[in-house]
Amino acid sequence: MSLLPTVAAAETAAAPAADPAQASQAPAPDEGGVTITVLGKKAVHATKVPIGRPLIDDLPAGANPMAAIAISPGVNFQSTDPQGISTWSNQIFIHGFDQRAVGMTLDEMPLGEMTYRNYNGLSPMQALTSENVAGVDMFQSAGAESVAATNNLGGALAYTSVDPSHQMGASVTQGFGSYSNFHTFVRLESGDLNDTGTRFYVSYMRNTQDKWKGYGGSFYQQVNAKLVQPIGSDSSLTAYFNWSDLHELVYQDMSPDILNTLGKNVDYYYDGKASGYIAGYNAAQGSYPAGFSNLQDPLDASYYDGASNQSDLMGYLKADIAVTDRLRWVTTAYGHGEESQTTWTSPYFGSPNGSPLSELVKEPSIRRFGVVSRITYDVARNHIGLGVWYENNYYRSPMNAYSLPTVVDGVIQGGVLNPLDQFTNPFAQIFNQTYKTNTFTAFVQDDYKPFNNLTLHFGFKSILSTTSVGDGYLNTSYYGNIGNITSGVSLTTAKAFLPHIGIDWTFAHHHELFVDISENARTYAQSGFKLSSSPFAVTQAAFDQMKGSIKPETDWTYAIGYRYGDKVLDASLYAYRTNFSNRLQQITSGSAINPVSTVANVGGVTMNGVEALLTVRPVTGLSVTNSISYNHGVYDNDIVDSNGVHPIKGKQIVNYPRLMYKARVGYDIKRVSFYVDENYTGWRNYDYQGEYRVPGYWMTNIGIQWHVHKPSDGENLAHAIKGLTLSFNLNNVTNKTYIATMGETGNPMNGASAYTYQSMILGMPRSAFGTIKADF
């Protein structure tokens, strides 16, 4: 099957013109295997699926836990590298909603909206080192009302960090792999320091990897620290600290035209030497490398460089107090600061020294603090919960231009730029805005058990969030006379009653039936100028024109599910319907580099989906899992813009496959564990009108672990090592060439524009990883 997007069957084939409070902890070792992701037997709410530590341990060292979450039906995770560190290419979907509509928390602390250049949080990978993840609870439907998020239209992911050990010790992991990958992790445990059980750990992680095409790679380091101070027998104070520092050279976005004409290995010109800069310099003047002139848009096919630098500091202080044996009060105060620079070299905006190139650097920053507090009370047959969340967020989104050197007679008049350096002294500011957001949410819920095998859930959530934007600036020499950027305005999201109703019935031994109905809302997004569907990221004139029709995005989700589980067989069936309303979309016209943009309410989406899963354990140690999911998600309305009417009504939503199939075979024999994953991702629409499709593909991954010495063996190995495990992973076994991430720069409206639209990133080729893990 071809790698490239194909024209839908109906079209021509001609080339177009140009209760996170109860998040699951790591299960016992004998609970490993895929059944953890399937049954959700530990779930408080029936739509909560816990992902345990054993599944994360199956991944290559330092890999993003979202790859383990993606084993679940209906979840699609994409990245250009198997570790999932690449922030530009990471993309996760749950039941048709991407990460922008999935709430994320760590130990109940909100992580905001997971986007590139996040405006109100940070990625879970940058909040917690992979080895320190105890587990992740995936909340399906519209997510639990207790989750501290205002974007969880499509569910939520609640991460839990490991607690410090009661015993002094250390854990060391050394990973290595393809493309010069090295991953080092060290965690030092204090053990109990006194009779009260005071204990802490400190960990350091360092990860490097070269790009599999192009030049350069990524460097990532992170420090986590956690301290627990028990109070009495059932209360505690917890402090957590995180520092993350990420530097990466990203991959060039691809288009069907580039893939057809030049192949898959096209990337930035940057090669760390003068030759790369000169190639980019010449291209800006119309002198392209061989083959580029055959492209419809050779100037944009490749730029000199693209990079990301991001540093985060965050932490929390949590008090978990058992007021009585029935009443518990948990309060978390947190803070987070971020500085980042994301770059690309523009051939459209020259430097003052005469160079046709300049380095455009987006430099957003975040300063936020907040408090999450909840109370739970058990009375009679009721488990009552209520809580509040308040956050103040200050977000700046400037973009600046920095000078690049000229080239005279083939010689660079200055040093070669390193895009991973810190940029200083810009010659121009391109745009800037300052956002100030105050968010308040509250929830009330009750799990009522009229009978021991029946739970009725009633609850609702309230949202009040106001964003004010000011200090707006647009550079007219860059944009032309298009007016001012939105400034001095505000929008408020106010939803007093977002209900959540659930029924969970266990019957006839091993059988479970559940129903879940919920409504949720998403507050308005924020970003730099024209970088998202934020209603603020447009000109003042465009904002004034659309503000009367802009409403917060909302959805209703109706779900019904069935589960069966015993020692030999696990089975589940889950069906859902989602009515997504007031979908906000960026509407653009003009050139791709400097489009005329506005944001419009383009109507709704209706999604009907079903997924089924079966796990069989015919003999001790062997488990075989198969799952299939189907999502019929279509747009409810056509889109009208300056180019006319775009007939997208009834078309499948972009970027998410209608069909996915997943199979996993796992076998544990004595000290060896082995698994094989075989996954099929169906075709995906590239443009809104469904005229270009990215074909489906099969992916095979394998892994093996040899537990040389287990803690349960008794006497330590070499008198010091409590546990020693060697593991090997081979991803993309068949070396499949496929399109992984789609829509990272948005999606084209129709097939006519899809051919040259650069919004695809290829997945990593076959790659091998080895890991040595030792516990002391």
PDB file of N, CA and C in Angstrom, residues 467-550:
ATOM      1  N   THR A 467     -10.655  35.306  30.528  1.00  0.00           N
ATOM      2  CA  THR A 467      -9.353  35.611  29.937  1.00  0.00           C
ATOM      3  C   THR A 467      -9.370  37.036  29.399  1.00  0.00           C
ATOM      4  N   SER A 468      -8.396  37.817  29.831  1.00  0.00           N
ATOM      5  CA  SER A 468      -8.220  39.178  29.330  1.00  0.00           C
ATOM      6  C   SER A 468      -6.918  39.235  28.544  1.00  0.00           C
ATOM      7  N   VAL A 469      -6.935  39.932  27.430  1.00  0.00           N
ATOM      8  CA  VAL A 469      -5.748  40.011  26.597  1.00  0.00           C
ATOM      9  C   VAL A 469      -5.383  41.475  26.380  1.00  0.00           C
ATOM     10  N   GLY A 470      -4.093  41.757  26.456  1.00  0.00           N
ATOM     11  CA  GLY A 470      -3.639  43.136  26.292  1.00  0.00           C
ATOM     12  C   GLY A 470      -2.235  43.195  25.733  1.00  0.00           C
ATOM     13  N   ASP A 471      -1.667  44.392  25.708  1.00  0.00           N
ATOM     14  CA  ASP A 471      -0.311  44.621  25.209  1.00  0.00           C
ATOM     15  C   ASP A 471      -0.118  44.086  23.804  1.00  0.00           C
ATOM     16  N   GLY A 472      -1.139  44.237  22.973  1.00  0.00           N
ATOM     17  CA  GLY A 472      -1.059  43.693  21.627  1.00  0.00           C
ATOM     18  C   GLY A 472      -0.175  44.519  20.708  1.00  0.00           C
ATOM     19  N   TYR A 473       0.596  43.800  19.867  1.00  0.00           N
ATOM     20  CA  TYR A 473       1.472  44.489  18.918  1.00  0.00           C
ATOM     21  C   TYR A 473       1.620  43.634  17.667  1.00  0.00           C
ATOM     22  N   LEU A 474       1.526  44.278  16.494  1.00  0.00           N
ATOM     23  CA  LEU A 474       1.801  43.645  15.217  1.00  0.00           C
ATOM     24  C   LEU A 474       2.805  44.492  14.450  1.00  0.00           C
ATOM     25  N   ASN A 475       3.755  43.833  13.824  1.00  0.00           N
ATOM     26  CA  ASN A 475       4.781  44.510  13.036  1.00  0.00           C
ATOM     27  C   ASN A 475       4.261  44.699  11.611  1.00  0.00           C
ATOM     28  N   THR A 476       3.982  45.927  11.221  1.00  0.00           N
ATOM     29  CA  THR A 476       3.400  46.186   9.900  1.00  0.00           C
ATOM     30  C   THR A 476       4.397  45.927   8.775  1.00  0.00           C
ATOM     31  N   SER A 477       5.700  46.006   9.059  1.00  0.00           N
ATOM     32  CA  SER A 477       6.674  45.696   8.014  1.00  0.00           C
ATOM     33  C   SER A 477       6.683  44.211   7.691  1.00  0.00           C
ATOM     34  N   TYR A 478       6.188  43.394   8.608  1.00  0.00           N
ATOM     35  CA  TYR A 478       6.099  41.951   8.371  1.00  0.00           C
ATOM     36  C   TYR A 478       4.729  41.570   7.816  1.00  0.00           C
ATOM     37  N   TYR A 479       3.679  42.094   8.428  1.00  0.00           N
ATOM     38  CA  TYR A 479       2.321  41.682   8.074  1.00  0.00           C
ATOM     39  C   TYR A 479       1.657  42.593   7.045  1.00  0.00           C
ATOM     40  N   GLY A 480       2.204  43.787   6.864  1.00  0.00           N
ATOM     41  CA  GLY A 480       1.502  44.756   6.044  1.00  0.00           C
ATOM     42  C   GLY A 480       0.443  45.478   6.864  1.00  0.00           C
ATOM     43  N   ASN A 481      -0.328  46.304   6.221  1.00  0.00           N
ATOM     44  CA  ASN A 481      -1.332  47.110   6.924  1.00  0.00           C
ATOM     45  C   ASN A 481      -2.624  46.319   7.106  1.00  0.00           C
ATOM     46  N   ILE A 482      -2.603  45.379   8.075  1.00  0.00           N
ATOM     47  CA  ILE A 482      -3.785  44.548   8.308  1.00  0.00           C
ATOM     48  C   ILE A 482      -4.532  44.971   9.570  1.00  0.00           C
ATOM     49  N   GLY A 483      -4.069  46.017  10.236  1.00  0.00           N
ATOM     50  CA  GLY A 483      -4.730  46.456  11.454  1.00  0.00           C
ATOM     51  C   GLY A 483      -3.996  45.992  12.687  1.00  0.00           C
ATOM     52  N   ASN A 484      -4.631  46.174  13.821  1.00  0.00           N
ATOM     53  CA  ASN A 484      -4.022  45.827  15.100  1.00  0.00           C
ATOM     54  C   ASN A 484      -4.403  44.416  15.524  1.00  0.00           C
ATOM     55  N   ILE A 485      -3.563  43.828  16.372  1.00  0.00           N
ATOM     56  CA  ILE A 485      -3.886  42.549  16.972  1.00  0.00           C
ATOM     57  C   ILE A 485      -4.907  42.773  18.092  1.00  0.00           C
ATOM     58  N   THR A 486      -5.691  41.748  18.397  1.00  0.00           N
ATOM     59  CA  THR A 486      -6.689  41.852  19.469  1.00  0.00           C
ATOM     60  C   THR A 486      -6.029  42.276  20.777  1.00  0.00           C
ATOM     61  N   SER A 487      -6.592  43.293  21.404  1.00  0.00           N
ATOM     62  CA  SER A 487      -6.017  43.799  22.644  1.00  0.00           C
ATOM     63  C   SER A 487      -7.078  44.542  23.431  1.00  0.00           C
ATOM     64  N   GLY A 488      -6.964  44.493  24.768  1.00  0.00           N
ATOM     65  CA  GLY A 488      -7.879  45.229  25.625  1.00  0.00           C
ATOM     66  C   GLY A 488      -9.275  44.658  25.681  1.00  0.00           C
ATOM     67  N   VAL A 489      -9.402  43.327  25.451  1.00  0.00           N
ATOM     68  CA  VAL A 489     -10.716  42.693  25.480  1.00  0.00           C
ATOM     69  C   VAL A 489     -10.657  41.476  26.396  1.00  0.00           C
ATOM     70  N   SER A 490     -11.814  40.894  26.645  1.00  0.00           N
ATOM     71  CA  SER A 490     -11.872  39.684  27.467  1.00  0.00           C
ATOM     72  C   SER A 490     -13.065  38.837  27.045  1.00  0.00           C
ATOM     73  N   LEU A 491     -12.976  37.554  27.341  1.00  0.00           N
ATOM     74  CA  LEU A 491     -14.084  36.621  27.131  1.00  0.00           C
ATOM     75  C   LEU A 491     -14.221  35.761  28.380  1.00  0.00           C
ATOM     76  N   THR A 492     -15.470  35.425  28.711  1.00  0.00           N
ATOM     77  CA  THR A 492     -15.749  34.623  29.898  1.00  0.00           C
ATOM     78  C   THR A 492     -16.503  33.357  29.507  1.00  0.00           C
ATOM     79  N   THR A 493     -16.052  32.258  30.055  1.00  0.00           N
ATOM     80  CA  THR A 493     -16.777  30.993  29.956  1.00  0.00           C
ATOM     81  C   THR A 493     -17.480  30.761  31.288  1.00  0.00           C
ATOM     82  N   ALA A 494     -18.790  30.691  31.249  1.00  0.00           N
ATOM     83  CA  ALA A 494     -19.578  30.491  32.475  1.00  0.00           C
ATOM     84  C   ALA A 494     -20.564  29.359  32.242  1.00  0.00           C
ATOM     85  N   LYS A 495     -20.335  28.242  32.901  1.00  0.00           N
ATOM     86  CA  LYS A 495     -21.221  27.095  32.833  1.00  0.00           C
ATOM     87  C   LYS A 495     -21.518  26.640  34.259  1.00  0.00           C
ATOM     88  N   ALA A 496     -22.729  26.947  34.709  1.00  0.00           N
ATOM     89  CA  ALA A 496     -23.062  26.680  36.112  1.00  0.00           C
ATOM     90  C   ALA A 496     -23.393  25.224  36.378  1.00  0.00           C
ATOM     91  N   PHE A 497     -23.870  24.500  35.349  1.00  0.00           N
ATOM     92  CA  PHE A 497     -24.347  23.143  35.605  1.00  0.00           C
ATOM     93  C   PHE A 497     -23.964  22.239  34.439  1.00  0.00           C
ATOM     94  N   LEU A 498     -22.909  21.456  34.633  1.00  0.00           N
ATOM     95  CA  LEU A 498     -22.473  20.448  33.662  1.00  0.00           C
ATOM     96  C   LEU A 498     -22.657  19.088  34.323  1.00  0.00           C
ATOM     97  N   PRO A 499     -23.742  18.394  34.049  1.00  0.00           N
ATOM     98  CA  PRO A 499     -24.091  17.192  34.804  1.00  0.00           C
ATOM     99  C   PRO A 499     -23.307  15.958  34.363  1.00  0.00           C
ATOM    100  N   HIS A 500     -23.237  15.019  35.275  1.00  0.00           N
ATOM    101  CA  HIS A 500     -22.628  13.714  35.029  1.00  0.00           C
ATOM    102  C   HIS A 500     -23.437  12.664  35.781  1.00  0.00           C
ATOM    103  N   ILE A 501     -23.983  11.719  35.033  1.00  0.00           N
ATOM    104  CA  ILE A 501     -24.830  10.668  35.601  1.00  0.00           C
ATOM    105  C   ILE A 501     -24.266   9.313  35.187  1.00  0.00           C
ATOM    106  N   GLY A 502     -24.167   8.390  36.130  1.00  0.00           N
ATOM    107  CA  GLY A 502     -23.643   7.075  35.802  1.00  0.00           C
ATOM    108  C   GLY A 502     -24.325   5.976  36.582  1.00  0.00           C
ATOM    109  N   ILE A 503     -24.366   4.792  35.980  1.00  0.00           N
ATOM    110  CA  ILE A 503     -24.897   3.583  36.617  1.00  0.00           C
ATOM    111  C   ILE A 503     -23.882   2.469  36.406  1.00  0.00           C
ATOM    112  N   ASP A 504     -23.532   1.782  37.473  1.00  0.00           N
ATOM    113  CA  ASP A 504     -22.583   0.673  37.387  1.00  0.00           C
ATOM    114  C   ASP A 504     -23.193  -0.516  38.142  1.00  0.00           C
ATOM    115  N   TRP A 505     -23.489  -1.589  37.390  1.00  0.00           N
ATOM    116  CA  TRP A 505     -24.212  -2.744  37.944  1.00  0.00           C
ATOM    117  C   TRP A 505     -23.385  -3.995  37.724  1.00  0.00           C
ATOM    118  N   THR A 506     -23.012  -4.647  38.809  1.00  0.00           N
ATOM    119  CA  THR A 506     -22.322  -5.936  38.747  1.00  0.00           C
ATOM    120  C   THR A 506     -23.345  -7.035  39.017  1.00  0.00           C
ATOM    121  N   PHE A 507     -23.431  -7.998  38.102  1.00  0.00           N
ATOM    122  CA  PHE A 507     -24.479  -9.006  38.215  1.00  0.00           C
ATOM    123  C   PHE A 507     -23.956 -10.381  37.786  1.00  0.00           C
ATOM    124  N   ALA A 508     -24.634 -11.412  38.230  1.00  0.00           N
ATOM    125  CA  ALA A 508     -24.400 -12.798  37.801  1.00  0.00           C
ATOM    126  C   ALA A 508     -22.924 -13.206  37.875  1.00  0.00           C
ATOM    127  N   HIS A 509     -22.182 -12.613  38.788  1.00  0.00           N
ATOM    128  CA  HIS A 509     -20.795 -12.987  39.040  1.00  0.00           C
ATOM    129  C   HIS A 509     -19.922 -12.772  37.799  1.00  0.00           C
ATOM    130  N   HIS A 510     -18.988 -11.886  37.880  1.00  0.00           N
ATOM    131  CA  HIS A 510     -18.032 -11.543  36.816  1.00  0.00           C
ATOM    132  C   HIS A 510     -18.605 -10.617  35.739  1.00  0.00           C
ATOM    133  N   HIS A 511     -19.881 -10.284  35.787  1.00  0.00           N
ATOM    134  CA  HIS A 511     -20.480  -9.452  34.749  1.00  0.00           C
ATOM    135  C   HIS A 511     -20.678  -8.030  35.275  1.00  0.00           C
ATOM    136  N   GLU A 512     -20.407  -7.054  34.420  1.00  0.00           N
ATOM    137  CA  GLU A 512     -20.585  -5.651  34.781  1.00  0.00           C
ATOM    138  C   GLU A 512     -21.240  -4.912  33.621  1.00  0.00           C
ATOM    139  N   LEU A 513     -22.231  -4.109  33.937  1.00  0.00           N
ATOM    140  CA  LEU A 513     -22.909  -3.275  32.951  1.00  0.00           C
ATOM    141  C   LEU A 513     -22.900  -1.842  33.465  1.00  0.00           C
ATOM    142  N   PHE A 514     -22.553  -0.883  32.601  1.00  0.00           N
ATOM    143  CA  PHE A 514     -22.525   0.502  33.056  1.00  0.00           C
ATOM    144  C   PHE A 514     -23.071   1.427  31.982  1.00  0.00           C
ATOM    145  N   VAL A 515     -23.609   2.554  32.466  1.00  0.00           N
ATOM    146  CA  VAL A 515     -24.120   3.623  31.610  1.00  0.00           C
ATOM    147  C   VAL A 515     -23.518   4.930  32.119  1.00  0.00           C
ATOM    148  N   ASP A 516     -23.143   5.807  31.196  1.00  0.00           N
ATOM    149  CA  ASP A 516     -22.517   7.067  31.594  1.00  0.00           C
ATOM    150  C   ASP A 516     -23.016   8.176  30.669  1.00  0.00           C
ATOM    151  N   ILE A 517     -23.501   9.263  31.276  1.00  0.00           N
ATOM    152  CA  ILE A 517     -23.997  10.421  30.520  1.00  0.00           C
ATOM    153  C   ILE A 517     -23.354  11.660  31.124  1.00  0.00           C
ATOM    154  N   SER A 518     -22.747  12.490  30.276  1.00  0.00           N
ATOM    155  CA  SER A 518     -22.060  13.664  30.824  1.00  0.00           C
ATOM    156  C   SER A 518     -22.040  14.798  29.819  1.00  0.00           C
ATOM    157  N   GLU A 519     -21.980  16.013  30.355  1.00  0.00           N
ATOM    158  CA  GLU A 519     -21.791  17.208  29.550  1.00  0.00           C
ATOM    159  C   GLU A 519     -20.527  17.908  30.031  1.00  0.00           C
ATOM    160  N   ASN A 520     -19.810  18.506  29.081  1.00  0.00           N
ATOM    161  CA  ASN A 520     -18.626  19.243  29.478  1.00  0.00           C
ATOM    162  C   ASN A 520     -18.415  20.419  28.540  1.00  0.00           C
ATOM    163  N   ALA A 521     -17.487  21.294  28.923  1.00  0.00           N
ATOM    164  CA  ALA A 521     -17.210  22.505  28.140  1.00  0.00           C
ATOM    165  C   ALA A 521     -15.716  22.755  28.121  1.00  0.00           C
ATOM    166  N   ARG A 522     -15.282  23.477  27.096  1.00  0.00           N
ATOM    167  CA  ARG A 522     -13.875  23.861  26.960  1.00  0.00           C
ATOM    168  C   ARG A 522     -13.770  25.378  26.943  1.00  0.00           C
ATOM    169  N   THR A 523     -12.880  25.916  27.753  1.00  0.00           N
ATOM    170  CA  THR A 523     -12.661  27.354  27.747  1.00  0.00           C
ATOM    171  C   THR A 523     -11.887  27.746  26.488  1.00  0.00           C
ATOM    172  N   TYR A 524     -11.822  29.039  26.223  1.00  0.00           N
ATOM    173  CA  TYR A 524     -11.203  29.517  24.992  1.00  0.00           C
ATOM    174  C   TYR A 524      -9.689  29.311  25.002  1.00  0.00           C
ATOM    175  N   ALA A 525      -9.181  28.802  23.884  1.00  0.00           N
ATOM    176  CA  ALA A 525      -7.748  28.565  23.752  1.00  0.00           C
ATOM    177  C   ALA A 525      -6.989  29.883  23.641  1.00  0.00           C
ATOM    178  N   GLN A 526      -5.688  29.795  23.843  1.00  0.00           N
ATOM    179  CA  GLN A 526      -4.802  30.952  23.728  1.00  0.00           C
ATOM    180  C   GLN A 526      -3.566  30.542  22.936  1.00  0.00           C
ATOM    181  N   SER A 527      -2.999  31.492  22.204  1.00  0.00           N
ATOM    182  CA  SER A 527      -1.803  31.189  21.429  1.00  0.00           C
ATOM    183  C   SER A 527      -1.234  32.478  20.868  1.00  0.00           C
ATOM    184  N   GLY A 528      -0.093  32.339  20.176  1.00  0.00           N
ATOM    185  CA  GLY A 528       0.443  33.438  19.404  1.00  0.00           C
ATOM    186  C   GLY A 528      -0.446  33.741  18.208  1.00  0.00           C
ATOM    187  N   PHE A 529      -0.183  34.828  17.552  1.00  0.00           N
ATOM    188  CA  PHE A 529      -1.015  35.343  16.469  1.00  0.00           C
ATOM    189  C   PHE A 529      -1.186  34.306  15.356  1.00  0.00           C
ATOM    190  N   LYS A 530      -2.428  33.935  15.082  1.00  0.00           N
ATOM    191  CA  LYS A 530      -2.825  33.042  13.992  1.00  0.00           C
ATOM    192  C   LYS A 530      -2.248  31.632  14.129  1.00  0.00           C
ATOM    193  N   LEU A 531      -1.928  31.217  15.358  1.00  0.00           N
ATOM    194  CA  LEU A 531      -1.319  29.902  15.555  1.00  0.00           C
ATOM    195  C   LEU A 531      -2.308  28.845  16.012  1.00  0.00           C
ATOM    196  N   SER A 532      -3.563  29.219  16.237  1.00  0.00           N
ATOM    197  CA  SER A 532      -4.541  28.231  16.685  1.00  0.00           C
ATOM    198  C   SER A 532      -5.937  28.785  16.443  1.00  0.00           C
ATOM    199  N   SER A 533      -6.924  28.055  16.937  1.00  0.00           N
ATOM    200  CA  SER A 533      -8.314  28.498  16.830  1.00  0.00           C
ATOM    201  C   SER A 533      -8.720  29.394  17.994  1.00  0.00           C
ATOM    202  N   SER A 534      -7.736  30.029  18.633  1.00  0.00           N
ATOM    203  CA  SER A 534      -8.047  30.976  19.695  1.00  0.00           C
ATOM    204  C   SER A 534      -8.740  32.209  19.114  1.00  0.00           C
ATOM    205  N   PRO A 535      -9.875  32.630  19.675  1.00  0.00           N
ATOM    206  CA  PRO A 535     -10.549  33.832  19.157  1.00  0.00           C
ATOM    207  C   PRO A 535      -9.761  35.111  19.425  1.00  0.00           C
ATOM    208  N   PHE A 536      -8.714  35.027  20.280  1.00  0.00           N
ATOM    209  CA  PHE A 536      -7.895  36.206  20.562  1.00  0.00           C
ATOM    210  C   PHE A 536      -6.734  36.350  19.574  1.00  0.00           C
ATOM    211  N   ALA A 537      -6.370  35.254  18.891  1.00  0.00           N
ATOM    212  CA  ALA A 537      -5.153  35.240  18.080  1.00  0.00           C
ATOM    213  C   ALA A 537      -5.413  35.721  16.661  1.00  0.00           C
ATOM    214  N   VAL A 538      -6.170  36.805  16.540  1.00  0.00           N
ATOM    215  CA  VAL A 538      -6.537  37.374  15.246  1.00  0.00           C
ATOM    216  C   VAL A 538      -6.442  38.898  15.354  1.00  0.00           C
ATOM    217  N   THR A 539      -6.760  39.585  14.283  1.00  0.00           N
ATOM    218  CA  THR A 539      -6.753  41.048  14.332  1.00  0.00           C
ATOM    219  C   THR A 539      -7.942  41.547  15.148  1.00  0.00           C
ATOM    220  N   GLN A 540      -7.825  42.787  15.598  1.00  0.00           N
ATOM    221  CA  GLN A 540      -8.922  43.393  16.359  1.00  0.00           C
ATOM    222  C   GLN A 540     -10.197  43.443  15.527  1.00  0.00           C
ATOM    223  N   ALA A 541     -10.061  43.731  14.231  1.00  0.00           N
ATOM    224  CA  ALA A 541     -11.243  43.800  13.367  1.00  0.00           C
ATOM    225  C   ALA A 541     -11.914  42.438  13.252  1.00  0.00           C
ATOM    226  N   ALA A 542     -11.101  41.372  13.114  1.00  0.00           N
ATOM    227  CA  ALA A 542     -11.672  40.030  13.018  1.00  0.00           C
ATOM    228  C   ALA A 542     -12.353  39.633  14.320  1.00  0.00           C
ATOM    229  N   PHE A 543     -11.749  39.995  15.461  1.00  0.00           N
ATOM    230  CA  PHE A 543     -12.362  39.693  16.758  1.00  0.00           C
ATOM    231  C   PHE A 543     -13.695  40.418  16.907  1.00  0.00           C
ATOM    232  N   ASP A 544     -13.721  41.700  16.576  1.00  0.00           N
ATOM    233  CA  ASP A 544     -14.955  42.473  16.717  1.00  0.00           C
ATOM    234  C   ASP A 544     -16.067  41.904  15.839  1.00  0.00           C
ATOM    235  N   GLN A 545     -15.696  41.371  14.684  1.00  0.00           N
ATOM    236  CA  GLN A 545     -16.695  40.835  13.764  1.00  0.00           C
ATOM    237  C   GLN A 545     -17.293  39.530  14.260  1.00  0.00           C
ATOM    238  N   MET A 546     -16.478  38.702  14.926  1.00  0.00           N
ATOM    239  CA  MET A 546     -16.945  37.363  15.273  1.00  0.00           C
ATOM    240  C   MET A 546     -17.382  37.215  16.730  1.00  0.00           C
ATOM    241  N   LYS A 547     -17.079  38.206  17.595  1.00  0.00           N
ATOM    242  CA  LYS A 547     -17.294  37.996  19.023  1.00  0.00           C
ATOM    243  C   LYS A 547     -18.755  37.725  19.368  1.00  0.00           C
ATOM    244  N   GLY A 548     -19.684  38.208  18.554  1.00  0.00           N
ATOM    245  CA  GLY A 548     -21.089  37.953  18.850  1.00  0.00           C
ATOM    246  C   GLY A 548     -21.522  36.530  18.592  1.00  0.00           C
ATOM    247  N   SER A 549     -20.769  35.805  17.752  1.00  0.00           N
ATOM    248  CA  SER A 549     -21.154  34.432  17.416  1.00  0.00           C
ATOM    249  C   SER A 549     -20.300  33.386  18.120  1.00  0.00           C
ATOM    250  N   ILE A 550     -19.275  33.825  18.858  1.00  0.00           N
ATOM    251  CA  ILE A 550     -18.368  32.887  19.519  1.00  0.00           C
ATOM    252  C   ILE A 550     -18.999  32.381  20.820  1.00  0.00           C
TER     253      ILE A 550
END
